[in-house]
Amino acid sequence: MICVYVECNDYFSRVGLRFLLQSIFQESMLNGQLIAVHGMDKLAVADIVVVNFAPGEEFICHPEFLPCRPALLIGLMDEVRRERRDILPSCLRNMVFVQKTDKINRTVEKIKYALDNTDEVAPALSENVCCGCRHRTFSPQQKIIAQSLLEGQSVNMIASEMSLCHKTVSAHKRTIMEKFKLRNDLELFLFIKRLQMYYPAVISEFQL
C-alpha cells in the first residue's frame, strides 16, 4: 500500500495528481494500492508527500517534515525558478519542484527521475539536518512591517507608527521581497498570509 499525502485546496488538482501518480506507479511496475491520507499527523506514514507552495515558501523553515520519512517529496509551484539547491532549507534539498503549468510528460519525467534516484525506504529526517541550514527569516523590524502590510497599512502609516522615515520602511519591504524572491505586492501578501494560516511553527517565530 502506497500512502500519499496531498496538501492542496484545489479539488481538481488533487484528482489530477491522483490519476497522474497512479499512471506512473503502474508504468513503473510498482505494486501497491495508492491511497490518500490527510492531516499533518499523517506525514510520518506517507510514502509520497505533495505540497502546494506559494512564492517564497521554498526558503522558509519546514519543521513539519522532520518526523516524516517520505520516499518522494513533490512541491507544486506556479513558477519553478532555477535556484541552487544549496541555498534551500536542508529539509527541501531533495524535493522535486513541479510547475503547475508544465506539460504532463515533463512532470512525469521529473517524478520518474526522482523515483529512480530515491531509496525505496527513506529514513526520517533528524534535527541534525537543521545544523547549518540556510533557511531565511525576518528581522524584528521586518516582522512588524510585514504584519502591518498584511493588515492593510500603507508605507507612510507604518513609518509614522514606527517613527521611521518612509524610505526606511520601503527599503525594509524591498529587502523582504528580495530575500524571498517575491516579485510584487500580491506575492508578498500571499506569502505572509500563508505563513499565518498554514505554518504554525513559523507563526510562532513570525508573530509580534
Tab-separated table of C-alpha atoms in Angstrom:
chain	number	residue	atom	x	y	z
A	1	MET	CA	0.000	0.000	0.000
A	2	ILE	CA	1.390	3.384	-1.010
A	3	CYS	CA	0.256	6.336	1.116
A	4	VAL	CA	0.167	9.766	-0.488
A	5	TYR	CA	-0.197	12.995	1.497
A	6	VAL	CA	-1.504	15.877	-0.624
A	7	GLU	CA	-1.680	19.437	0.731
A	8	CYS	CA	-3.692	21.202	-1.962
A	9	ASN	CA	-7.019	23.017	-1.612
A	10	ASP	CA	-7.902	22.686	-5.302
A	11	TYR	CA	-10.115	19.595	-5.722
A	12	PHE	CA	-9.398	19.227	-9.450
A	13	SER	CA	-5.644	19.466	-8.846
A	14	ARG	CA	-5.882	16.711	-6.226
A	15	VAL	CA	-7.830	14.446	-8.582
A	16	GLY	CA	-5.399	15.130	-11.417
A	17	LEU	CA	-2.425	14.344	-9.180
A	18	ARG	CA	-4.026	11.084	-8.088
A	19	PHE	CA	-4.505	9.872	-11.671
A	20	LEU	CA	-1.022	11.074	-12.628
A	21	LEU	CA	0.655	9.200	-9.778
A	22	GLN	CA	-1.421	6.091	-10.415
A	23	SER	CA	-0.297	6.026	-14.048
A	24	ILE	CA	3.361	6.489	-13.049
A	25	PHE	CA	3.279	3.696	-10.492
A	26	GLN	CA	1.551	1.298	-12.895
A	27	GLU	CA	4.100	2.044	-15.613
A	28	SER	CA	6.936	1.600	-13.131
A	29	MET	CA	5.661	-1.893	-12.285
A	30	LEU	CA	5.369	-0.917	-8.622
A	31	ASN	CA	2.895	-2.976	-6.667
A	32	GLY	CA	0.625	-1.380	-4.101
A	33	GLN	CA	-2.627	0.461	-3.749
A	34	LEU	CA	-2.412	4.257	-3.968
A	35	ILE	CA	-4.381	5.871	-1.133
A	36	ALA	CA	-4.633	9.478	0.044
A	37	VAL	CA	-4.027	10.488	3.655
A	38	HIS	CA	-4.885	13.803	5.281
A	39	GLY	CA	-3.793	15.711	8.368
A	40	MET	CA	-0.297	16.770	9.442
A	41	ASP	CA	-0.084	13.723	11.727
A	42	LYS	CA	-0.199	11.526	8.598
A	43	LEU	CA	3.092	12.920	7.264
A	44	ALA	CA	5.010	10.388	9.347
A	45	VAL	CA	3.466	7.454	7.438
A	46	ALA	CA	3.302	8.963	3.943
A	47	ASP	CA	5.416	7.447	1.187
A	48	ILE	CA	4.802	10.402	-1.105
A	49	VAL	CA	4.231	13.988	0.060
A	50	VAL	CA	2.807	16.566	-2.356
A	51	VAL	CA	2.768	20.141	-1.059
A	52	ASN	CA	1.465	23.314	-2.683
A	53	PHE	CA	3.951	26.194	-2.353
A	54	ALA	CA	3.222	29.909	-2.556
A	55	PRO	CA	6.054	32.143	-3.857
A	56	GLY	CA	8.745	32.462	-1.194
A	57	GLU	CA	7.761	29.373	0.787
A	58	GLU	CA	10.653	27.340	-0.536
A	59	PHE	CA	13.050	29.485	1.519
A	60	ILE	CA	11.458	29.162	4.987
A	61	CYS	CA	11.909	26.539	7.693
A	62	HIS	CA	9.616	23.489	7.331
A	63	PRO	CA	9.835	21.616	10.666
A	64	GLU	CA	6.728	19.613	9.752
A	65	PHE	CA	8.936	17.470	7.502
A	66	LEU	CA	11.226	16.364	10.354
A	67	PRO	CA	9.066	13.428	11.554
A	68	CYS	CA	8.193	12.138	8.091
A	69	ARG	CA	10.035	9.547	6.054
A	70	PRO	CA	8.668	10.093	2.560
A	71	ALA	CA	10.194	8.232	-0.347
A	72	LEU	CA	9.344	11.227	-2.501
A	73	LEU	CA	8.755	14.947	-1.802
A	74	ILE	CA	6.959	16.954	-4.519
A	75	GLY	CA	6.489	20.717	-4.367
A	76	LEU	CA	3.843	22.309	-6.613
A	77	MET	CA	4.573	25.901	-7.645
A	78	ASP	CA	3.085	28.473	-10.001
A	79	GLU	CA	6.583	29.031	-11.351
A	80	VAL	CA	9.725	26.997	-10.688
A	81	ARG	CA	12.819	29.163	-10.627
A	82	ARG	CA	16.247	27.702	-11.149
A	83	GLU	CA	17.668	28.216	-7.658
A	84	ARG	CA	20.806	26.471	-6.433
A	85	ARG	CA	19.970	23.551	-4.149
A	86	ASP	CA	22.496	24.706	-1.542
A	87	ILE	CA	20.510	27.893	-0.819
A	88	LEU	CA	17.333	25.964	0.020
A	89	PRO	CA	16.485	24.802	3.570
A	90	SER	CA	18.065	21.437	4.383
A	91	CYS	CA	14.673	19.680	4.555
A	92	LEU	CA	13.862	20.682	0.949
A	93	ARG	CA	17.166	19.809	-0.731
A	94	ASN	CA	15.741	16.572	-2.192
A	95	MET	CA	12.331	17.954	-3.112
A	96	VAL	CA	11.104	17.714	-6.709
A	97	PHE	CA	9.657	21.090	-7.722
A	98	VAL	CA	6.911	20.856	-10.338
A	99	GLN	CA	5.478	23.847	-12.156
A	100	LYS	CA	1.687	23.730	-12.330
A	101	THR	CA	1.702	24.786	-15.980
A	102	ASP	CA	4.259	22.157	-17.056
A	103	LYS	CA	3.214	19.694	-19.690
A	104	ILE	CA	2.199	16.291	-18.356
A	105	ASN	CA	5.090	14.459	-19.996
A	106	ARG	CA	7.625	16.840	-18.398
A	107	THR	CA	6.029	16.392	-14.972
A	108	VAL	CA	6.061	12.611	-15.410
A	109	GLU	CA	9.740	12.690	-16.393
A	110	LYS	CA	10.640	14.703	-13.293
A	111	ILE	CA	8.778	12.382	-10.934
A	112	LYS	CA	10.130	9.218	-12.579
A	113	TYR	CA	13.678	10.557	-12.389
A	114	ALA	CA	13.207	11.329	-8.692
A	115	LEU	CA	11.767	7.843	-8.058
A	116	ASP	CA	14.734	6.226	-9.779
A	117	ASN	CA	17.109	8.211	-7.565
A	118	THR	CA	15.288	7.786	-4.255
A	119	ASP	CA	15.741	4.926	-1.808
A	120	GLU	CA	12.685	2.707	-1.534
A	121	VAL	CA	12.589	3.332	2.210
A	122	ALA	CA	13.919	6.755	3.085
A	123	PRO	CA	14.986	7.424	6.693
A	124	ALA	CA	13.240	10.088	8.720
A	125	LEU	CA	14.918	13.468	8.867
A	126	SER	CA	16.586	14.219	12.179
A	127	GLU	CA	17.094	17.540	13.905
A	128	ASN	CA	20.768	17.243	12.964
A	129	VAL	CA	19.799	18.147	9.411
A	130	CYS	CA	18.954	21.637	10.735
A	131	CYS	CA	22.575	22.325	11.669
A	132	GLY	CA	23.896	24.897	9.239
A	133	CYS	CA	20.509	25.175	7.500
A	134	ARG	CA	20.238	28.244	5.296
A	135	HIS	CA	16.502	28.875	5.701
A	136	ARG	CA	15.579	32.547	5.667
A	137	THR	CA	13.955	34.530	8.465
A	138	PHE	CA	12.653	38.017	9.257
A	139	SER	CA	14.441	40.631	11.322
A	140	PRO	CA	12.386	42.142	14.201
A	141	GLN	CA	11.613	45.267	12.166
A	142	GLN	CA	10.725	43.214	9.085
A	143	LYS	CA	8.223	41.221	11.152
A	144	ILE	CA	6.452	44.402	12.239
A	145	ILE	CA	6.435	45.848	8.725
A	146	ALA	CA	5.213	42.623	7.108
A	147	GLN	CA	2.421	42.234	9.671
A	148	SER	CA	1.365	45.864	9.180
A	149	LEU	CA	1.320	45.475	5.403
A	150	LEU	CA	-0.897	42.419	5.785
A	151	GLU	CA	-3.283	44.493	7.910
A	152	GLY	CA	-3.616	46.947	5.027
A	153	GLN	CA	-1.453	49.775	6.309
A	154	SER	CA	0.432	51.940	3.828
A	155	VAL	CA	4.178	52.537	3.954
A	156	ASN	CA	3.580	56.060	5.276
A	157	MET	CA	1.274	54.794	8.042
A	158	ILE	CA	3.807	52.168	9.099
A	159	ALA	CA	6.609	54.737	9.063
A	160	SER	CA	4.576	57.045	11.298
A	161	GLU	CA	3.783	54.272	13.813
A	162	MET	CA	7.398	53.100	13.944
A	163	SER	CA	8.834	56.631	13.984
A	164	LEU	CA	10.837	55.889	10.867
A	165	CYS	CA	11.365	57.619	7.546
A	166	HIS	CA	9.046	56.207	4.842
A	167	LYS	CA	12.169	55.475	2.753
A	168	THR	CA	13.471	53.215	5.535
A	169	VAL	CA	10.195	51.266	5.621
A	170	SER	CA	10.241	50.979	1.817
A	171	ALA	CA	13.812	49.668	1.994
A	172	HIS	CA	12.801	47.002	4.536
A	173	LYS	CA	9.889	45.981	2.316
A	174	ARG	CA	12.205	45.643	-0.693
A	175	THR	CA	14.647	43.602	1.401
A	176	ILE	CA	11.884	41.155	2.366
A	177	MET	CA	10.833	40.795	-1.263
A	178	GLU	CA	14.408	40.275	-2.455
A	179	LYS	CA	15.186	37.808	0.351
A	180	PHE	CA	12.217	35.593	-0.534
A	181	LYS	CA	12.304	36.250	-4.311
A	182	LEU	CA	8.892	37.949	-4.342
A	183	ARG	CA	8.191	39.961	-7.471
A	184	ASN	CA	5.212	42.107	-6.467
A	185	ASP	CA	2.909	43.133	-3.617
A	186	LEU	CA	0.456	40.312	-4.364
A	187	GLU	CA	3.138	37.644	-3.924
A	188	LEU	CA	4.277	39.362	-0.713
A	189	PHE	CA	0.726	39.416	0.671
A	190	LEU	CA	0.050	35.766	-0.240
A	191	PHE	CA	3.359	34.683	1.279
A	192	ILE	CA	2.753	36.407	4.628
A	193	LYS	CA	-0.876	35.256	4.733
A	194	ARG	CA	0.134	31.657	4.095
A	195	LEU	CA	2.715	31.793	6.868
A	196	GLN	CA	-0.003	32.782	9.291
A	197	MET	CA	-2.557	30.237	8.100
A	198	TYR	CA	-0.645	27.061	7.319
A	199	TYR	CA	2.691	27.042	9.126
A	200	PRO	CA	2.189	27.153	12.907
A	201	ALA	CA	5.898	26.535	13.512
A	202	VAL	CA	6.734	29.633	11.506
A	203	ILE	CA	3.901	31.701	13.008
A	204	SER	CA	5.424	31.476	16.494
A	205	GLU	CA	8.631	32.867	15.054
A	206	PHE	CA	6.785	35.438	12.952
A	207	GLN	CA	4.259	36.932	15.379
A	208	LEU	CA	4.947	40.295	17.015
